Coordinates of C-alpha atoms and ligand atoms in Angstrom, one line a residue:
X100 CA 147.0 173.6 268.3
X101 CA 148.7 175.7 271.0
X102 CA 145.5 177.8 271.1
X103 CA 143.4 174.8 271.7
X104 CA 145.6 173.7 274.6
X105 CA 145.6 177.2 276.1
X106 CA 141.7 177.2 276.0
X107 CA 141.7 174.0 278.0
X108 CA 139.8 172.2 275.2
X109 CA 141.6 169.0 275.9
X110 CA 140.5 169.2 279.6
X111 CA 136.9 169.7 278.6
X112 CA 134.2 167.0 279.4
X113 CA 133.2 167.0 275.7
X114 CA 136.7 166.2 274.5
X115 CA 137.2 163.5 277.2
X116 CA 133.9 161.8 276.3
X117 CA 134.7 161.9 272.6
X118 CA 138.2 160.6 273.3
X119 CA 136.9 157.7 275.4
X120 CA 134.4 156.7 272.7
X121 CA 137.0 156.7 270.0
X122 CA 139.3 154.6 272.2
X123 CA 136.5 152.2 272.9
X124 CA 136.0 151.9 269.1
X125 CA 139.7 151.5 268.1
X126 CA 141.3 149.6 271.0
X127 CA 139.4 146.3 270.4
X128 CA 140.7 146.3 266.8
X129 CA 144.3 147.0 267.8
X130 CA 144.2 144.3 270.5
X131 CA 142.0 141.7 268.9
X132 CA 143.4 141.6 265.4
X133 CA 146.9 140.4 266.4
X134 CA 145.5 138.0 269.0
X135 CA 143.1 136.4 266.4
X136 CA 145.9 136.2 263.9
X137 CA 148.1 134.3 266.4
X138 CA 145.2 132.0 267.4
X139 CA 144.5 131.3 263.7
X140 CA 148.2 130.6 263.0
X141 CA 148.6 128.2 265.9
X142 CA 145.4 126.3 265.2
X143 CA 146.3 125.9 261.5
X144 CA 149.8 124.7 262.4
X145 CA 148.6 122.2 265.0
X146 CA 145.9 120.8 262.6
X147 CA 148.3 120.5 259.7
X148 CA 150.9 118.9 261.9
X149 CA 148.4 116.3 263.1
X150 CA 147.3 115.5 259.6
X151 CA 150.9 115.3 258.3
X152 CA 151.8 112.9 261.2
X153 CA 148.8 110.7 260.4
X154 CA 149.8 110.7 256.7
X155 CA 153.4 109.8 257.6
X156 CA 152.3 106.9 259.8
X157 CA 150.2 105.6 256.9
X158 CA 153.4 105.4 254.8
X159 CA 155.3 103.6 257.5
X160 CA 154.8 100.0 256.3
X161 CA 155.3 100.9 252.6
X162 CA 158.7 102.6 253.3
X163 CA 159.9 100.0 255.8
X164 CA 159.1 97.2 253.4
X165 CA 160.3 99.1 250.3
X166 CA 163.9 98.5 251.0
X167 CA 164.8 102.2 251.0
X168 CA 166.5 101.8 254.3
X169 CA 168.8 99.0 253.1
X170 CA 169.6 100.8 249.8
X171 CA 166.9 99.3 247.4
X172 CA 164.9 101.2 244.8
X173 CA 161.1 101.6 244.6
X174 CA 160.0 103.8 241.8
X175 CA 156.3 103.5 242.6
X176 CA 156.9 104.8 246.1
X177 CA 159.2 107.4 244.8
X178 CA 156.5 108.8 242.5
X179 CA 154.0 108.7 245.2
X180 CA 156.1 110.6 247.8
X181 CA 157.1 113.1 245.1
X182 CA 153.5 113.7 244.3
X183 CA 152.6 114.2 248.0
X184 CA 155.6 116.6 248.5
X185 CA 154.5 118.6 245.4
X186 CA 151.0 118.8 246.6
X187 CA 152.3 120.4 249.8
X188 CA 154.7 122.6 247.8
X189 CA 157.3 121.0 250.1
X190 CA 159.8 118.2 250.4
X191 CA 159.9 114.6 251.8
X192 CA 163.0 113.0 253.2
X193 CA 163.6 109.4 254.4
X194 CA 166.4 109.2 256.9
X195 CA 167.9 105.8 258.1
X196 CA 169.0 104.8 261.5
X197 CA 172.5 106.2 260.8
X198 CA 171.0 109.7 260.1
X199 CA 171.8 109.3 256.4
X200 CA 169.2 110.6 253.9
X201 CA 168.2 107.6 251.8
X202 CA 165.3 109.3 249.9
X203 CA 164.7 113.0 249.0
X204 CA 161.8 114.1 246.9
X205 CA 164.1 116.9 245.5
X206 CA 166.8 114.2 244.9
X207 CA 169.3 116.7 246.0
X208 CA 170.7 115.5 249.3
X209 CA 170.6 111.7 249.1
X210 CA 173.6 110.2 250.9
X211 CA 174.1 113.2 253.2
X212 CA 174.0 112.9 256.9
X213 CA 171.5 115.1 258.7
X214 CA 171.9 116.0 262.3
X215 CA 168.9 117.9 263.7
X216 CA 167.6 117.5 267.2
X217 CA 164.0 116.7 266.1
X218 CA 165.3 113.9 263.9
X219 CA 167.3 112.5 266.8
X220 CA 164.3 112.7 269.1
X221 CA 162.2 111.0 266.5
X222 CA 164.8 108.3 266.2
X223 CA 164.0 107.6 269.8
X224 CA 160.4 107.1 269.0
X225 CA 158.8 110.6 269.2
X226 CA 156.6 112.3 266.5
X227 CA 157.4 116.0 266.4
X228 CA 156.7 119.2 264.5
X229 CA 158.4 122.5 264.0
X230 CA 157.2 125.7 262.4
X231 CA 159.9 127.8 260.8
X232 CA 158.6 131.3 260.8
X233 CA 161.4 132.6 258.6
X234 CA 160.8 130.2 255.7
X235 CA 157.1 129.7 256.6
X236 CA 157.5 125.9 256.5
X237 CA 156.1 123.2 258.8
X238 CA 158.4 120.3 259.4
X239 CA 157.1 117.0 260.7
X240 CA 159.4 114.2 261.9
X241 CA 157.8 110.8 262.4
X242 CA 159.7 107.6 263.5
X243 CA 159.6 104.6 261.0
X244 CA 159.1 101.4 262.9
X245 CA 159.7 97.8 261.9
X246 CA 157.1 95.1 262.4
X247 CA 159.0 94.3 265.6
X248 CA 158.4 97.8 266.9
X249 CA 162.0 98.9 266.5
X250 CA 162.7 102.5 265.2
X251 CA 164.6 102.0 261.9
X252 CA 164.5 105.5 260.4
X253 CA 162.6 108.8 260.3
X254 CA 160.2 110.3 257.8
X255 CA 160.6 114.0 257.4
X256 CA 157.8 116.0 255.7
X257 CA 158.1 119.7 254.9
X258 CA 155.0 121.6 254.1
X259 CA 154.8 125.2 252.9
X260 CA 152.4 127.2 255.1
X261 CA 152.1 130.1 252.7
X262 CA 148.4 129.7 252.7
X263 CA 148.4 131.0 256.3
X264 CA 149.8 134.3 255.1
X265 CA 147.4 134.5 252.2
X266 CA 144.5 133.8 254.6
X267 CA 145.8 136.3 257.1
X268 CA 146.0 139.0 254.4
X269 CA 142.4 138.3 253.4
X270 CA 141.4 138.4 257.1
X271 CA 143.2 141.6 257.7
X272 CA 141.6 143.3 254.7
X273 CA 138.1 142.3 256.0
X274 CA 139.0 143.5 259.5
X275 CA 140.2 146.8 258.0
X276 CA 136.9 147.3 256.2
X277 CA 135.1 146.5 259.4
X278 CA 137.3 148.8 261.4
X279 CA 136.8 151.7 259.0
X280 CA 133.1 151.3 259.5
X281 CA 133.5 151.0 263.3
X282 CA 135.8 154.1 263.4
X283 CA 133.4 156.1 261.3
X284 CA 130.5 155.1 263.5
X285 CA 132.4 155.9 266.7
X286 CA 133.4 159.3 265.3
X287 CA 129.7 160.0 264.6
X288 CA 128.7 158.8 268.1
X289 CA 131.6 160.8 269.6
X290 CA 130.5 164.0 267.9
X291 CA 126.9 163.5 268.9
X292 CA 127.8 162.6 272.5
X293 CA 130.1 165.6 272.6
X294 CA 127.2 167.9 271.6
X295 CA 124.6 166.1 273.7
X296 CA 126.7 166.2 276.9
X297 CA 128.2 169.6 276.6
X298 CA 125.1 171.5 275.5
X299 CA 123.4 171.5 278.9
X300 CA 126.7 172.4 280.6
X301 CA 127.1 175.3 278.2
X302 CA 123.5 176.3 278.9
X303 CA 124.3 176.3 282.7
X304 CA 127.4 178.3 282.1
X305 CA 125.4 180.9 280.2
X306 CA 122.9 181.1 283.0
X307 CA 125.7 181.6 285.5
X308 CA 127.1 184.4 283.3
X309 CA 123.7 186.1 283.5
X310 CA 123.6 185.6 287.3
X311 CA 127.1 187.1 287.7
X312 CA 125.9 190.1 285.6
X313 CA 122.6 190.7 287.2
X314 CA 123.2 188.9 290.6
X315 CA 119.4 188.7 291.3
X316 CA 118.4 186.2 288.6
X317 CA 117.8 182.5 289.2
X318 CA 119.3 179.6 287.3
X319 CA 116.6 177.9 285.1
X320 CA 116.2 174.3 286.3
X321 CA 118.4 172.0 284.1
X322 CA 116.5 168.7 283.6
X323 CA 118.6 167.1 280.9
X324 CA 120.7 165.0 283.4
X325 CA 119.9 164.1 287.1
X326 CA 123.3 165.3 288.2
X327 CA 122.9 168.7 286.5
X328 CA 119.4 169.0 287.8
X329 CA 120.8 168.4 291.3
X330 CA 123.6 171.0 290.8
X331 CA 121.2 173.6 289.4
X332 CA 118.7 173.2 292.2
X333 CA 121.5 173.3 294.8
X334 CA 122.9 176.3 293.1
X335 CA 119.5 178.1 293.3
X336 CA 119.4 177.1 297.0
X337 CA 122.8 178.8 297.5
X338 CA 121.6 181.9 295.6
X339 CA 118.5 182.0 297.8
X340 CA 120.7 181.8 300.9
X341 CA 123.0 184.6 299.6
X342 CA 119.9 186.8 299.0
X343 CA 118.6 186.2 302.4
X344 CA 122.1 186.9 303.9
X345 CA 122.1 190.1 301.9
X346 CA 118.7 191.0 303.1
X347 CA 119.5 190.3 306.7
X348 CA 122.7 192.3 306.3
X349 CA 120.7 195.3 305.1
X350 CA 118.2 194.8 307.9
X351 CA 121.1 194.6 310.4
X352 CA 122.6 197.8 309.1
X353 CA 119.3 199.7 309.3
X354 CA 118.6 198.2 312.8
X355 CA 122.1 199.3 314.0
X356 CA 121.5 202.8 312.7
X357 CA 118.1 202.9 314.3
X358 CA 119.3 201.6 317.7
X359 CA 122.3 203.9 317.8
X360 CA 120.1 206.9 316.9
X361 CA 117.5 206.3 319.5
X362 CA 119.7 207.2 322.6
X363 CA 121.2 210.1 320.7
X364 CA 117.7 211.5 319.8
X365 CA 116.7 211.2 323.5
X366 CA 119.8 213.0 324.6
X367 CA 119.3 215.7 322.0
X368 CA 115.7 216.2 323.2
X369 CA 116.8 216.4 326.8
X370 CA 119.7 218.8 326.0
X371 CA 117.4 221.0 323.8
X372 CA 114.8 221.3 326.5
X373 CA 117.5 222.4 329.0
X374 CA 119.0 224.8 326.6
X375 CA 115.7 226.2 325.4
X376 CA 114.3 227.3 328.7
X377 CA 115.7 229.9 331.1
X378 CA 115.8 229.5 334.9
X379 CA 115.7 225.8 334.8
X380 CA 115.5 224.5 338.4
X381 CA 118.6 222.7 339.5
X382 CA 116.5 219.5 340.3
X383 CA 115.3 219.4 336.7
X384 CA 118.9 219.8 335.5
X385 CA 120.1 217.0 337.7
X386 CA 117.2 214.7 336.6
X387 CA 117.8 215.4 332.9
X388 CA 121.6 214.9 333.3
X389 CA 120.9 211.5 335.0
X390 CA 118.6 210.6 332.0
X391 CA 121.4 211.7 329.6
X392 CA 123.8 209.5 331.6
X393 CA 121.4 206.6 331.2
X394 CA 121.2 207.1 327.5
X395 CA 125.0 207.2 327.2
X396 CA 125.2 203.9 329.2
X397 CA 122.6 202.5 326.8
X398 CA 124.6 203.6 323.7
X399 CA 127.8 202.2 325.2
X400 CA 126.1 198.8 325.9
X401 CA 124.8 198.7 322.3
X402 CA 128.2 199.4 320.9
X403 CA 129.9 196.9 323.2
X404 CA 127.3 194.2 322.3
X405 CA 127.8 195.0 318.6
X406 CA 131.6 194.7 319.0
X407 CA 131.2 191.3 320.7
X408 CA 128.9 190.1 317.9
X409 CA 131.2 191.3 315.1
X410 CA 134.2 189.7 316.8
X411 CA 132.4 186.4 316.9
X412 CA 131.0 186.7 313.4
X413 CA 134.4 187.2 311.8
X414 CA 135.3 184.1 309.9
X415 CA 138.2 182.4 311.6
X416 CA 137.4 184.0 314.9
X417 CA 139.6 182.3 317.5
X418 CA 138.6 180.9 320.8
X419 CA 141.0 181.2 323.7
X420 CA 140.2 177.7 325.0
X421 CA 141.4 176.6 328.5
X422 CA 140.2 174.0 331.0
X423 CA 137.7 175.9 333.1
X424 CA 136.1 174.9 336.3
X425 CA 132.4 175.5 335.2
X426 CA 131.0 175.2 338.8
X427 CA 133.3 177.9 340.1
X428 CA 132.7 180.2 337.1
X429 CA 128.8 180.0 337.4
X430 CA 129.1 180.7 341.1
X431 CA 131.2 183.7 340.4
X432 CA 128.8 185.0 337.8
X433 CA 125.8 184.5 340.1
X434 CA 127.5 186.3 342.9
X435 CA 127.7 189.3 340.6
X436 CA 124.1 189.1 339.5
X437 CA 122.4 188.3 342.8
X438 CA 122.3 191.9 344.0
X439 CA 120.3 192.8 340.8
X440 CA 117.9 189.9 341.5
X441 CA 117.5 191.0 345.1
X442 CA 116.3 194.4 344.0
X443 CA 113.2 192.8 342.6
X444 CA 113.1 190.2 345.4
X445 CA 113.9 187.4 342.9
X446 CA 115.3 184.2 344.3
X447 CA 118.3 182.8 342.4
X448 CA 119.0 179.1 343.1
X449 CA 122.0 177.2 341.7
X450 CA 122.1 173.4 341.7
X451 CA 125.2 171.5 340.5
X452 CA 124.9 167.7 340.0
X453 CA 128.6 167.1 339.7
X454 CA 131.9 169.0 339.3
X455 CA 132.5 169.9 335.7
X456 CA 135.8 171.0 334.1
X457 CA 135.5 171.8 330.4
X458 CA 137.5 173.3 327.6
X459 CA 135.9 176.6 326.9
X460 CA 136.8 180.2 326.2
X461 CA 136.2 181.7 329.6
X462 CA 135.3 185.2 328.4
X463 CA 132.8 184.0 325.8
X464 CA 131.3 181.4 328.0
X465 CA 130.8 184.0 330.8
X466 CA 128.8 186.1 328.2
X467 CA 126.6 183.0 327.7
X468 CA 125.7 182.4 331.3
X469 CA 125.5 186.1 332.2
X470 CA 123.1 186.9 329.3
X471 CA 120.8 183.9 330.1
X472 CA 120.7 184.6 333.9
X473 CA 120.4 188.4 333.4
X474 CA 117.4 187.8 331.0
X475 CA 115.8 185.4 333.5
X476 CA 116.0 188.1 336.2
X477 CA 115.1 191.0 333.8
X478 CA 112.0 189.4 332.3
X479 CA 110.6 188.3 335.7
X480 CA 108.0 189.4 338.2
X481 CA 108.6 190.8 341.7
X482 CA 109.2 187.8 344.0
X483 CA 109.9 185.4 341.2
X484 CA 112.6 182.7 341.0
X485 CA 115.4 181.7 338.7
X486 CA 116.8 178.2 338.8
X487 CA 120.2 177.4 337.3
X488 CA 121.5 173.8 337.1
X489 CA 124.7 172.2 335.9
X490 CA 125.1 168.6 334.9
X491 CA 127.3 166.5 332.6
X492 CA 127.9 163.1 331.0
X493 CA 131.0 161.7 329.4
X494 CA 130.7 163.9 326.4
X495 CA 128.8 167.1 327.2
X496 CA 127.9 169.4 330.0
X497 CA 124.4 170.8 330.3
X498 CA 123.3 174.2 331.8
X499 CA 119.6 174.9 332.4
X500 CA 118.3 178.4 333.2
X501 CA 114.7 178.4 334.2
X502 CA 112.5 181.2 335.4
X503 CA 108.8 181.7 336.3
X504 CA 108.8 185.2 334.7
X505 CA 107.0 186.8 331.9
X506 CA 107.6 184.1 329.3
X507 CA 107.8 184.6 325.6
X508 CA 104.8 184.9 323.2
X509 CA 104.6 181.7 321.1
X510 CA 105.1 183.5 317.7
X511 CA 108.3 185.3 319.1
X512 CA 110.1 182.2 320.4
X513 CA 111.7 181.4 317.0
X514 CA 112.9 185.0 316.6
X515 CA 114.5 185.7 320.0
X516 CA 118.0 184.7 318.8
X517 CA 117.9 187.2 316.0
X518 CA 119.8 190.4 316.3
X519 CA 117.8 193.3 317.7
X520 CA 114.7 191.2 318.1
X521 CA 112.8 192.0 321.2
X522 CA 109.6 190.3 322.1
X523 CA 106.8 192.5 323.4
X524 CA 108.4 195.8 322.4
X525 CA 106.5 198.1 324.8
X526 CA 107.5 196.0 327.8
X527 CA 111.1 195.5 326.6
X528 CA 111.6 199.2 326.3
X529 CA 110.8 199.7 329.9
X530 CA 113.0 196.7 331.0
X531 CA 115.9 197.9 328.8
X532 CA 118.2 195.9 326.6
X533 CA 119.7 195.9 323.1
X534 CA 118.1 192.8 321.6
X535 CA 121.6 191.5 321.0
X536 CA 122.2 189.4 324.1
X537 CA 120.7 186.1 322.8
X538 CA 122.3 186.6 319.4
X539 CA 125.7 186.9 321.2
X540 CA 124.8 183.9 323.4
X541 CA 123.9 181.7 320.4
X542 CA 127.1 182.6 318.4
X543 CA 129.3 181.9 321.5
X544 CA 127.6 178.5 322.0
X545 CA 128.0 177.7 318.3
X546 CA 131.7 178.5 318.4
X547 CA 132.0 175.9 321.2
X548 CA 130.2 173.4 318.9
X549 CA 127.2 173.5 321.3
X550 CA 123.5 173.9 321.1
X551 CA 120.9 176.1 322.8
X552 CA 117.1 175.4 323.0
X553 CA 114.3 177.3 324.5
X554 CA 110.8 176.4 325.9
X555 CA 108.6 179.2 327.1
X556 CA 105.0 179.9 327.9
X557 CA 103.6 183.4 328.2
X558 CA 103.1 184.5 331.8
X559 CA 104.4 181.2 333.1
X560 CA 108.1 181.4 332.4
X561 CA 111.0 180.2 330.2
X562 CA 113.6 177.5 330.2
X563 CA 116.9 177.8 328.2
X564 CA 118.8 174.5 327.8
X565 CA 122.5 174.7 326.8
X566 CA 124.6 171.7 325.7
X567 CA 128.4 172.1 325.1
X568 CA 131.0 169.4 324.5
X569 CA 133.4 168.9 327.4
X570 CA 136.4 168.8 325.0
X571 CA 136.7 171.4 322.4
X572 CA 137.4 170.2 318.9
X573 CA 138.4 172.8 316.4
X574 CA 136.3 172.8 313.2
X575 CA 138.3 172.7 310.0
X576 CA 138.0 176.0 308.2
X577 CA 138.0 175.5 304.4
Ligands
ADP819 P1 117.5 192.0 325.3 O1 118.6 192.9 325.3 O2 116.2 192.6 324.8 O3 117.3 191.2 326.5 P2 118.1 189.4 324.2 O4 118.6 189.1 322.9 O5 118.8 189.0 325.4 O6 117.9 191.0 324.1 O7 116.6 188.8 324.2 C1 115.8 189.0 323.1 C2 114.3 189.0 323.6 O8 113.9 187.7 324.1 C3 114.1 189.9 324.7 O9 113.8 191.2 324.3 C4 112.9 189.3 325.4 O10 111.7 189.7 324.8 C5 113.0 187.8 325.1 N1 113.6 187.1 326.3 C6 114.9 186.7 326.4 N2 115.0 186.0 327.6 C7 113.8 185.9 328.1 C8 113.3 185.3 329.3 N3 114.0 184.6 330.2 N4 112.0 185.5 329.6 C9 111.2 186.2 328.7 N5 111.6 186.8 327.6 C10 112.9 186.6 327.3

């Protein structure tokens, strides 16, 4: 028994279903049998009482005129009452107005005074009955009235109700037979239901074991019950997601290694060419050292970007949220970026529709605006323009970064937020970048419960729309 408990058998669905079915089979019997017995008992008592009262009333005239109440004898009536009392396996008493027994079918208590509340009430004109559960007798008291309508005595009829017990016993034995049949049927149904309901669950559990062992396998679609079908298909969805997460993790690791290796390879080539040749002119030294410096900068930028991404990816990454004046912050960022734009003669225009103060993490939000404006400048043509606008409503603030630059090829638009993705590889290489900027931007916006959307047309320009709630609401982490 202890073993069964420790295996959690009593908490299993199978056991619970079987238990419910057994209860449903047994409880009606336990509840209904006593109720039906009571109902039968009370109906029998009431019917018998009514019949006895009617019979008592039919004897009224004979008793009143017999002279019993004034001490006379009437052997014919005596015999009749005795026969009636015997037929009920009971007793009949005639009591006069002084509560004295004047006739007794047992002839035992004649002359005795009887004081019982039902007789006293009947003396006042009421017909009553009382069922004595202990002796199992029904006692009916009916007033005897004279032709003038005056109560002159009481007729008391006792009737044995033993037949109720006999009938109840018979009823109970039939019910028991019925119940044995019901319990047997419920047990059979319970066992079948137990098997029927637990089989698919056990099947699923086995498939899960296989998945845990092999990791790659899929759970076979379970179509026995809609709920299980739903669970198995959702589970397969989760496995699919886990696989794609795993794939993208592997891809990320190989991308990181590749991106980190590229500047190192360039530096190695530059250094080797300087080391390998004698009498290298000083100008060439200087140029190569500058190139090596550039590659070191590139390596540093990749590492910094990776660190920013990893920090944001960490589950439970915290935002340092404060109320920030967004207008001032954008102006500050643009002041820093304008000199870069001027180098390519790109006009940067900022338009603010209203003052906006929002709850954001200043450092991460700065990354968002910087990346978007930097890209709009980087992927632009000489003499192009970049328009930045800020607006808000009662719930969100909106930033739009628009340029008339290179634009993004249609098939690349959906990938530009992926890590290390760079549209138009040859061009991008010249322009420089890590392919991490928009991935960082998207993560930072998501942390603020915001959204970013892009529209772009090749050779015409791109528009990035950002929407962030004015008030930061921390998401519950389960
Ligand atoms: P990168 O370091 O290459 O700029 P990002 O993640 O910031 O990396 O951008 C990913 C790619 O999206 C870029 O390589 C570029 O091809 C494209 N892109 C981003 N912004 C723009 C833009 N404003 N105009 C055109 N192309 C863009």
